[in-house]
Amino acid sequence: MESIPYQEQNNSRFATQLKTWIKSNGALTALILLLLANALITPNFFAMQTLYINLTQVTPIAIVAIGMCLVIASGGGGIDISVGSVLALAGALAPLVFMSDFGINNPALGIALAITLPLLVASFCGLFNGFLVGHYKIQPMIATLVLFISGRGIAQVLTGGDIQTFNNKAFQYIGTGKILGLPVQALILILMALAVSIFIKKSMFGRYLLAVGGNEKAASLCGLPSYKVKLAVYAFCGFCAGLAGLFTTAINSASDANTAGLLMELDAIAAAVVGGTIMAGGRAPVIGAVIGALVIQMMSYTLLANGISDSVAMVAKAVIIIAAIYLQMHSKNKG
């Protein structure tokens, strides 16, 4: 007779703990549900080819989402809408380098330069955004609008607006190569996400970033280097966009300055928000941003694999974002 109340108490405690866990890990819960749904309704979902396709499609978005997560975490309405254009610029630069006379005559140096130069240029683009935001206190959306417009224009001028196709196995390896059956770019994403997450949690810079994002004025009064923090996170976001541009160009064996990275800024913001990044700043869930990108990718894949049109997938993506913002507001009001 006494075991029934005890059992009920245990069940109640488990239900409470489960509810708390789901609230704290909304994106991960959504991802698990999507995986379970696909296991039931999508043919060949666990085939290696399916895994490969999803990982290669989500990696550029997830990488840019990591950078976007840090930019948003820096507060002050932090956002970078130039990432798609910077991606296109970096993707256009790489083939120009290794297909140049220097790259053809010095293949190894050409490939090394084709990787490092676009990353440097992309980081400089981010640094420029950070300079406008941090030094001149320009609203981030307006500041990054400069490169949003001009970045793609520069890429189009460099390529003459033409699609550059190539056959360079060494460069293509970063987009199509595999290690232990997994795409190289996905492995780079995992290592990068873990490294950045640990760095933000353990380093002094991470504490500065969250302090500046939480209350920039108070952080400045305490002597924290708010300007340098913003320079660093915007430069890193540019670097992420550049890396995504290299992956996109390598996997397609072509660069197209007209279409590469279109709407990437919206996908990256959506992934960061779904992953738990608060638009007000002060919080940088890097792993959450990657999971957010996976949720959006899996939602789109689930619909498309089951014969539902791409336009419906876009609506579903919007619903996910609204749900994530609602949960953030609900959590904030309760707090």
mmCIF file of C-alpha atoms in Angstrom:
data_model
loop_
_atom_site.group_PDB
_atom_site.id
_atom_site.type_symbol
_atom_site.label_atom_id
_atom_site.label_comp_id
_atom_site.label_asym_id
_atom_site.label_seq_id
_atom_site.Cartn_x
_atom_site.Cartn_y
_atom_site.Cartn_z
ATOM 1 C CA MET A 1 0.000 0.000 0.000
ATOM 2 C CA GLU A 2 2.869 2.406 0.811
ATOM 3 C CA SER A 3 4.661 1.708 -2.475
ATOM 4 C CA ILE A 4 1.983 3.489 -4.568
ATOM 5 C CA PRO A 5 2.513 7.019 -3.190
ATOM 6 C CA TYR A 6 6.262 6.461 -3.335
ATOM 7 C CA GLN A 7 5.999 5.394 -6.988
ATOM 8 C CA GLU A 8 3.821 8.394 -7.771
ATOM 9 C CA GLN A 9 6.344 10.667 -6.110
ATOM 10 C CA ASN A 10 9.136 9.182 -8.215
ATOM 11 C CA ASN A 11 7.104 9.577 -11.386
ATOM 12 C CA SER A 12 6.311 13.176 -10.500
ATOM 13 C CA ARG A 13 9.971 13.937 -9.824
ATOM 14 C CA PHE A 14 11.012 12.319 -13.125
ATOM 15 C CA ALA A 15 8.360 14.276 -15.035
ATOM 16 C CA THR A 16 9.553 17.535 -13.455
ATOM 17 C CA GLN A 17 13.191 16.774 -14.257
ATOM 18 C CA LEU A 18 12.283 15.825 -17.833
ATOM 19 C CA LYS A 19 10.291 19.034 -18.287
ATOM 20 C CA THR A 20 13.180 21.104 -16.958
ATOM 21 C CA TRP A 21 15.658 19.328 -19.235
ATOM 22 C CA ILE A 22 13.466 19.864 -22.293
ATOM 23 C CA LYS A 23 13.109 23.564 -21.466
ATOM 24 C CA SER A 24 16.868 23.908 -21.082
ATOM 25 C CA ASN A 25 17.640 21.899 -24.224
ATOM 26 C CA GLY A 26 14.856 22.855 -26.614
ATOM 27 C CA ALA A 27 16.980 22.672 -29.788
ATOM 28 C CA LEU A 28 18.464 19.306 -28.862
ATOM 29 C CA THR A 29 14.992 17.953 -28.056
ATOM 30 C CA ALA A 30 13.719 19.151 -31.438
ATOM 31 C CA LEU A 31 16.687 17.504 -33.166
ATOM 32 C CA ILE A 32 16.064 14.174 -31.405
ATOM 33 C CA LEU A 33 12.375 14.278 -32.357
ATOM 34 C CA LEU A 34 13.262 15.011 -35.978
ATOM 35 C CA LEU A 35 15.731 12.122 -36.055
ATOM 36 C CA LEU A 36 13.107 9.771 -34.587
ATOM 37 C CA ALA A 37 10.483 10.977 -37.069
ATOM 38 C CA ASN A 38 12.876 10.420 -39.979
ATOM 39 C CA ALA A 39 13.740 6.957 -38.705
ATOM 40 C CA LEU A 40 10.042 6.114 -38.955
ATOM 41 C CA ILE A 41 8.945 7.832 -42.165
ATOM 42 C CA THR A 42 11.996 8.576 -44.364
ATOM 43 C CA PRO A 43 13.350 5.678 -46.437
ATOM 44 C CA ASN A 44 17.115 5.055 -46.211
ATOM 45 C CA PHE A 45 17.510 7.785 -43.621
ATOM 46 C CA PHE A 46 20.393 6.022 -41.880
ATOM 47 C CA ALA A 47 22.290 5.347 -45.112
ATOM 48 C CA MET A 48 25.810 6.807 -45.161
ATOM 49 C CA GLN A 49 24.969 8.789 -48.284
ATOM 50 C CA THR A 50 22.111 10.523 -46.460
ATOM 51 C CA LEU A 51 24.409 11.361 -43.545
ATOM 52 C CA TYR A 52 27.050 12.678 -45.953
ATOM 53 C CA ILE A 53 24.583 14.898 -47.819
ATOM 54 C CA ASN A 54 23.140 16.402 -44.656
ATOM 55 C CA LEU A 55 26.532 17.042 -43.096
ATOM 56 C CA THR A 56 27.975 18.704 -46.195
ATOM 57 C CA GLN A 57 24.875 20.887 -46.576
ATOM 58 C CA VAL A 58 24.742 21.979 -42.956
ATOM 59 C CA THR A 59 28.461 22.576 -42.330
ATOM 60 C CA PRO A 60 28.806 26.019 -44.017
ATOM 61 C CA ILE A 61 25.674 27.292 -42.223
ATOM 62 C CA ALA A 62 26.807 25.898 -38.873
ATOM 63 C CA ILE A 63 30.267 27.444 -39.193
ATOM 64 C CA VAL A 64 28.835 30.872 -39.996
ATOM 65 C CA ALA A 65 26.320 30.391 -37.157
ATOM 66 C CA ILE A 66 29.213 29.994 -34.693
ATOM 67 C CA GLY A 67 30.594 33.378 -35.717
ATOM 68 C CA MET A 68 27.126 34.924 -35.723
ATOM 69 C CA CYS A 69 26.497 33.534 -32.230
ATOM 70 C CA LEU A 70 29.520 35.405 -30.872
ATOM 71 C CA VAL A 71 28.589 38.617 -32.689
ATOM 72 C CA ILE A 72 25.064 38.529 -31.234
ATOM 73 C CA ALA A 73 26.502 37.675 -27.814
ATOM 74 C CA SER A 74 28.592 40.874 -27.936
ATOM 75 C CA GLY A 75 25.379 42.847 -27.433
ATOM 76 C CA GLY A 76 24.354 46.273 -28.656
ATOM 77 C CA GLY A 77 22.120 44.711 -31.308
ATOM 78 C CA GLY A 78 25.120 42.755 -32.604
ATOM 79 C CA ILE A 79 24.501 41.192 -35.980
ATOM 80 C CA ASP A 80 26.452 40.705 -39.214
ATOM 81 C CA ILE A 81 24.387 40.697 -42.395
ATOM 82 C CA SER A 82 27.501 40.752 -44.621
ATOM 83 C CA VAL A 83 28.450 37.089 -44.069
ATOM 84 C CA GLY A 84 26.842 35.895 -47.325
ATOM 85 C CA SER A 85 28.742 38.472 -49.392
ATOM 86 C CA VAL A 86 32.006 37.767 -47.560
ATOM 87 C CA LEU A 87 31.441 34.061 -48.217
ATOM 88 C CA ALA A 88 31.032 34.795 -51.922
ATOM 89 C CA LEU A 89 34.172 36.962 -51.938
ATOM 90 C CA ALA A 90 36.316 34.311 -50.234
ATOM 91 C CA GLY A 91 34.916 31.609 -52.487
ATOM 92 C CA ALA A 92 35.717 33.673 -55.582
ATOM 93 C CA LEU A 93 39.282 34.464 -54.488
ATOM 94 C CA ALA A 94 40.461 30.884 -53.980
ATOM 95 C CA PRO A 95 40.198 29.682 -57.624
ATOM 96 C CA LEU A 96 41.712 32.956 -58.843
ATOM 97 C CA VAL A 97 44.810 32.167 -56.792
ATOM 98 C CA PHE A 98 45.417 28.506 -57.632
ATOM 99 C CA MET A 99 44.448 28.987 -61.296
ATOM 100 C CA SER A 100 46.846 31.939 -61.662
ATOM 101 C CA ASP A 101 50.269 31.503 -63.290
ATOM 102 C CA PHE A 102 51.848 31.503 -59.825
ATOM 103 C CA GLY A 103 49.427 28.821 -58.586
ATOM 104 C CA ILE A 104 49.979 26.609 -61.647
ATOM 105 C CA ASN A 105 53.791 26.889 -61.465
ATOM 106 C CA ASN A 106 53.826 26.398 -57.668
ATOM 107 C CA PRO A 107 50.943 24.000 -56.929
ATOM 108 C CA ALA A 108 51.628 23.485 -53.206
ATOM 109 C CA LEU A 109 52.202 27.162 -52.512
ATOM 110 C CA GLY A 110 49.251 28.007 -54.723
ATOM 111 C CA ILE A 111 46.879 25.844 -52.677
ATOM 112 C CA ALA A 112 48.269 27.168 -49.389
ATOM 113 C CA LEU A 113 47.810 30.728 -50.617
ATOM 114 C CA ALA A 114 44.351 29.924 -52.035
ATOM 115 C CA ILE A 115 43.280 28.938 -48.520
ATOM 116 C CA THR A 116 45.059 31.544 -46.409
ATOM 117 C CA LEU A 117 44.467 34.635 -48.577
ATOM 118 C CA PRO A 118 40.633 34.318 -48.679
ATOM 119 C CA LEU A 119 40.592 33.673 -44.920
ATOM 120 C CA LEU A 120 42.723 36.769 -44.298
ATOM 121 C CA VAL A 121 40.553 38.894 -46.583
ATOM 122 C CA ALA A 122 37.369 37.588 -44.922
ATOM 123 C CA SER A 123 38.798 38.261 -41.449
ATOM 124 C CA PHE A 124 39.750 41.779 -42.549
ATOM 125 C CA CYS A 125 36.175 42.309 -43.763
ATOM 126 C CA GLY A 126 34.959 41.283 -40.309
ATOM 127 C CA LEU A 127 37.541 43.567 -38.704
ATOM 128 C CA PHE A 128 36.209 46.444 -40.794
ATOM 129 C CA ASN A 129 32.685 45.702 -39.542
ATOM 130 C CA GLY A 130 33.953 45.577 -35.964
ATOM 131 C CA PHE A 131 35.735 48.901 -36.456
ATOM 132 C CA LEU A 132 32.537 50.595 -37.637
ATOM 133 C CA VAL A 133 30.503 49.071 -34.804
ATOM 134 C CA GLY A 134 33.033 49.456 -32.000
ATOM 135 C CA HIS A 135 34.762 52.730 -32.880
ATOM 136 C CA TYR A 136 32.010 54.753 -34.521
ATOM 137 C CA LYS A 137 29.144 53.108 -32.597
ATOM 138 C CA ILE A 138 27.212 52.571 -35.826
ATOM 139 C CA GLN A 139 24.243 50.240 -35.540
ATOM 140 C CA PRO A 140 25.562 46.775 -36.497
ATOM 141 C CA MET A 141 22.928 46.201 -39.167
ATOM 142 C CA ILE A 142 23.816 49.499 -40.880
ATOM 143 C CA ALA A 143 27.564 48.990 -40.443
ATOM 144 C CA THR A 144 27.527 45.510 -41.965
ATOM 145 C CA LEU A 145 25.208 46.678 -44.741
ATOM 146 C CA VAL A 146 28.293 48.264 -46.346
ATOM 147 C CA LEU A 147 29.931 44.912 -47.038
ATOM 148 C CA PHE A 148 26.585 43.225 -47.591
ATOM 149 C CA ILE A 149 26.313 45.343 -50.730
ATOM 150 C CA SER A 150 29.934 45.868 -51.725
ATOM 151 C CA GLY A 151 31.354 42.422 -50.819
ATOM 152 C CA ARG A 152 29.397 40.573 -53.464
ATOM 153 C CA GLY A 153 30.058 43.408 -55.908
ATOM 154 C CA ILE A 154 33.831 43.052 -55.426
ATOM 155 C CA ALA A 155 33.540 39.287 -55.953
ATOM 156 C CA GLN A 156 31.597 39.855 -59.179
ATOM 157 C CA VAL A 157 34.174 42.360 -60.411
ATOM 158 C CA LEU A 158 37.023 39.919 -59.677
ATOM 159 C CA THR A 159 35.351 37.094 -61.586
ATOM 160 C CA GLY A 160 33.716 39.233 -64.266
ATOM 161 C CA GLY A 161 30.400 37.901 -63.051
ATOM 162 C CA ASP A 162 31.203 34.494 -64.539
ATOM 163 C CA ILE A 163 31.107 31.089 -62.871
ATOM 164 C CA GLN A 164 34.637 29.783 -62.320
ATOM 165 C CA THR A 165 34.864 26.025 -62.729
ATOM 166 C CA PHE A 166 38.003 24.026 -61.961
ATOM 167 C CA ASN A 167 39.417 20.580 -61.461
ATOM 168 C CA ASN A 168 41.900 20.720 -58.615
ATOM 169 C CA LYS A 169 41.772 17.626 -56.434
ATOM 170 C CA ALA A 170 43.991 19.095 -53.712
ATOM 171 C CA PHE A 171 41.666 22.044 -53.143
ATOM 172 C CA GLN A 172 38.502 20.011 -53.678
ATOM 173 C CA TYR A 173 39.588 17.686 -50.867
ATOM 174 C CA ILE A 174 38.484 20.187 -48.199
ATOM 175 C CA GLY A 175 34.976 19.972 -49.621
ATOM 176 C CA THR A 176 34.694 16.389 -50.784
ATOM 177 C CA GLY A 177 37.359 14.495 -48.809
ATOM 178 C CA LYS A 178 36.455 11.967 -46.138
ATOM 179 C CA ILE A 179 38.130 10.732 -42.958
ATOM 180 C CA LEU A 180 36.639 7.583 -41.386
ATOM 181 C CA GLY A 181 33.678 7.979 -43.732
ATOM 182 C CA LEU A 182 32.867 11.493 -42.501
ATOM 183 C CA PRO A 183 33.300 14.662 -44.579
ATOM 184 C CA VAL A 184 36.488 16.562 -43.775
ATOM 185 C CA GLN A 185 34.540 19.813 -43.478
ATOM 186 C CA ALA A 186 32.191 18.260 -40.893
ATOM 187 C CA LEU A 187 35.145 17.102 -38.805
ATOM 188 C CA ILE A 188 36.601 20.613 -38.989
ATOM 189 C CA LEU A 189 33.222 21.963 -37.842
ATOM 190 C CA ILE A 190 33.137 19.623 -34.830
ATOM 191 C CA LEU A 191 36.683 20.503 -33.758
ATOM 192 C CA MET A 192 36.038 24.197 -34.304
ATOM 193 C CA ALA A 193 32.771 24.185 -32.328
ATOM 194 C CA LEU A 194 34.369 22.358 -29.395
ATOM 195 C CA ALA A 195 37.440 24.608 -29.397
ATOM 196 C CA VAL A 196 35.424 27.846 -29.554
ATOM 197 C CA SER A 197 32.953 26.640 -26.923
ATOM 198 C CA ILE A 198 35.729 25.723 -24.484
ATOM 199 C CA PHE A 199 37.571 28.964 -25.244
ATOM 200 C CA ILE A 200 34.492 31.079 -24.503
ATOM 201 C CA LYS A 201 33.793 29.201 -21.250
ATOM 202 C CA LYS A 202 37.352 29.025 -19.915
ATOM 203 C CA SER A 203 39.222 32.082 -21.189
ATOM 204 C CA MET A 204 39.348 35.640 -19.946
ATOM 205 C CA PHE A 205 38.202 36.783 -23.391
ATOM 206 C CA GLY A 206 35.041 34.691 -23.031
ATOM 207 C CA ARG A 207 34.216 36.397 -19.735
ATOM 208 C CA TYR A 208 34.877 39.792 -21.301
ATOM 209 C CA LEU A 209 32.586 38.930 -24.218
ATOM 210 C CA LEU A 210 29.671 37.897 -22.003
ATOM 211 C CA ALA A 211 30.182 40.901 -19.728
ATOM 212 C CA VAL A 212 30.252 43.340 -22.657
ATOM 213 C CA GLY A 213 27.242 41.638 -24.226
ATOM 214 C CA GLY A 214 25.310 41.660 -20.960
ATOM 215 C CA ASN A 215 25.892 45.318 -20.159
ATOM 216 C CA GLU A 216 28.404 47.184 -22.333
ATOM 217 C CA LYS A 217 28.247 50.415 -20.370
ATOM 218 C CA ALA A 218 28.931 48.710 -17.059
ATOM 219 C CA ALA A 219 31.690 46.629 -18.648
ATOM 220 C CA SER A 220 33.373 49.766 -20.009
ATOM 221 C CA LEU A 221 33.122 51.495 -16.624
ATOM 222 C CA CYS A 222 34.849 48.453 -15.121
ATOM 223 C CA GLY A 223 37.698 48.927 -17.577
ATOM 224 C CA LEU A 224 36.912 46.006 -19.864
ATOM 225 C CA PRO A 225 38.130 46.422 -23.483
ATOM 226 C CA SER A 226 34.694 46.562 -25.148
ATOM 227 C CA TYR A 227 36.064 47.929 -28.412
ATOM 228 C CA LYS A 228 38.699 45.197 -28.767
ATOM 229 C CA VAL A 229 36.112 42.540 -27.916
ATOM 230 C CA LYS A 230 33.860 43.738 -30.736
ATOM 231 C CA LEU A 231 36.784 43.911 -33.158
ATOM 232 C CA ALA A 232 37.695 40.316 -32.308
ATOM 233 C CA VAL A 233 34.208 38.807 -32.605
ATOM 234 C CA TYR A 234 33.386 40.553 -35.888
ATOM 235 C CA ALA A 235 36.774 39.532 -37.323
ATOM 236 C CA PHE A 236 36.119 35.953 -36.234
ATOM 237 C CA CYS A 237 32.665 36.046 -37.820
ATOM 238 C CA GLY A 238 34.304 37.176 -41.071
ATOM 239 C CA PHE A 239 36.802 34.321 -40.761
ATOM 240 C CA CYS A 240 33.918 31.855 -40.343
ATOM 241 C CA ALA A 241 32.210 33.239 -43.456
ATOM 242 C CA GLY A 242 35.490 32.909 -45.375
ATOM 243 C CA LEU A 243 35.932 29.302 -44.263
ATOM 244 C CA ALA A 244 32.358 28.502 -45.292
ATOM 245 C CA GLY A 245 33.093 30.119 -48.671
ATOM 246 C CA LEU A 246 36.092 27.827 -49.204
ATOM 247 C CA PHE A 247 34.012 24.758 -48.359
ATOM 248 C CA THR A 248 31.186 25.835 -50.663
ATOM 249 C CA THR A 249 33.563 26.452 -53.574
ATOM 250 C CA ALA A 250 35.479 23.226 -52.985
ATOM 251 C CA ILE A 251 32.410 20.987 -52.845
ATOM 252 C CA ASN A 252 30.874 22.529 -55.963
ATOM 253 C CA SER A 253 34.194 22.573 -57.864
ATOM 254 C CA ALA A 254 33.130 26.056 -58.893
ATOM 255 C CA SER A 255 32.601 29.530 -57.519
ATOM 256 C CA ASP A 256 29.630 31.662 -58.420
ATOM 257 C CA ALA A 257 29.839 35.168 -57.001
ATOM 258 C CA ASN A 258 26.256 35.842 -58.077
ATOM 259 C CA THR A 259 24.587 33.157 -55.964
ATOM 260 C CA ALA A 260 27.091 31.862 -53.387
ATOM 261 C CA GLY A 261 26.018 32.637 -49.841
ATOM 262 C CA LEU A 262 22.647 34.124 -50.757
ATOM 263 C CA LEU A 263 20.473 34.320 -47.608
ATOM 264 C CA MET A 264 23.335 32.827 -45.593
ATOM 265 C CA GLU A 265 22.999 35.654 -43.065
ATOM 266 C CA LEU A 266 19.379 34.704 -42.377
ATOM 267 C CA ASP A 267 20.180 30.996 -42.033
ATOM 268 C CA ALA A 268 23.045 31.763 -39.646
ATOM 269 C CA ILE A 269 20.925 34.097 -37.502
ATOM 270 C CA ALA A 270 18.118 31.540 -37.455
ATOM 271 C CA ALA A 271 20.491 28.757 -36.402
ATOM 272 C CA ALA A 272 21.957 30.892 -33.617
ATOM 273 C CA VAL A 273 18.527 31.892 -32.297
ATOM 274 C CA VAL A 274 17.129 28.351 -32.459
ATOM 275 C CA GLY A 275 20.259 27.198 -30.638
ATOM 276 C CA GLY A 276 19.520 29.479 -27.693
ATOM 277 C CA THR A 277 21.433 32.668 -28.515
ATOM 278 C CA ILE A 278 19.644 35.648 -26.982
ATOM 279 C CA MET A 279 19.366 38.614 -29.349
ATOM 280 C CA ALA A 280 19.957 41.020 -26.442
ATOM 281 C CA GLY A 281 23.462 39.566 -26.027
ATOM 282 C CA GLY A 282 25.388 38.246 -23.055
ATOM 283 C CA ARG A 283 25.035 34.575 -23.904
ATOM 284 C CA ALA A 284 27.075 32.508 -26.382
ATOM 285 C CA PRO A 285 25.827 28.914 -26.713
ATOM 286 C CA VAL A 286 28.246 27.876 -29.476
ATOM 287 C CA ILE A 287 27.272 24.198 -29.474
ATOM 288 C CA GLY A 288 23.631 25.305 -29.399
ATOM 289 C CA ALA A 289 24.167 27.305 -32.594
ATOM 290 C CA VAL A 290 25.496 24.180 -34.321
ATOM 291 C CA ILE A 291 22.522 22.160 -33.052
ATOM 292 C CA GLY A 292 20.228 24.960 -34.256
ATOM 293 C CA ALA A 293 21.731 24.635 -37.745
ATOM 294 C CA LEU A 294 21.172 20.864 -37.593
ATOM 295 C CA VAL A 295 17.527 21.363 -36.567
ATOM 296 C CA ILE A 296 16.869 23.665 -39.527
ATOM 297 C CA GLN A 297 18.711 21.330 -41.916
ATOM 298 C CA MET A 298 16.814 18.267 -40.638
ATOM 299 C CA MET A 299 13.484 20.046 -40.855
ATOM 300 C CA SER A 300 14.136 21.024 -44.479
ATOM 301 C CA TYR A 301 15.467 17.556 -45.332
ATOM 302 C CA THR A 302 12.505 15.800 -43.694
ATOM 303 C CA LEU A 303 9.987 17.798 -45.695
ATOM 304 C CA LEU A 304 11.846 17.537 -48.998
ATOM 305 C CA ALA A 305 12.589 13.817 -48.591
ATOM 306 C CA ASN A 306 8.890 13.185 -48.075
ATOM 307 C CA GLY A 307 7.772 15.054 -51.166
ATOM 308 C CA ILE A 308 6.867 18.402 -49.609
ATOM 309 C CA SER A 309 7.929 21.469 -51.584
ATOM 310 C CA ASP A 310 10.813 23.768 -50.705
ATOM 311 C CA SER A 311 8.423 26.686 -50.147
ATOM 312 C CA VAL A 312 6.730 24.757 -47.334
ATOM 313 C CA ALA A 313 10.159 24.021 -45.858
ATOM 314 C CA MET A 314 10.822 27.776 -45.723
ATOM 315 C CA VAL A 315 7.553 28.324 -43.875
ATOM 316 C CA ALA A 316 8.473 25.543 -41.450
ATOM 317 C CA LYS A 317 11.815 27.258 -40.867
ATOM 318 C CA ALA A 318 10.001 30.474 -39.978
ATOM 319 C CA VAL A 319 7.763 28.582 -37.551
ATOM 320 C CA ILE A 320 10.834 27.124 -35.815
ATOM 321 C CA ILE A 321 12.334 30.604 -35.423
ATOM 322 C CA ILE A 322 9.080 31.996 -34.013
ATOM 323 C CA ALA A 323 8.892 29.086 -31.573
ATOM 324 C CA ALA A 324 12.495 29.684 -30.467
ATOM 325 C CA ILE A 325 11.861 33.409 -29.902
ATOM 326 C CA TYR A 326 8.649 32.624 -28.011
ATOM 327 C CA LEU A 327 10.495 30.208 -25.714
ATOM 328 C CA GLN A 328 13.204 32.844 -25.130
ATOM 329 C CA MET A 329 10.607 35.478 -24.211
ATOM 330 C CA HIS A 330 8.724 33.004 -22.003
ATOM 331 C CA SER A 331 11.931 32.054 -20.226
ATOM 332 C CA LYS A 332 12.917 35.728 -19.806
ATOM 333 C CA ASN A 333 9.530 36.674 -18.343
ATOM 334 C CA LYS A 334 9.720 33.782 -15.897
ATOM 335 C CA GLY A 335 13.244 34.766 -14.922
#
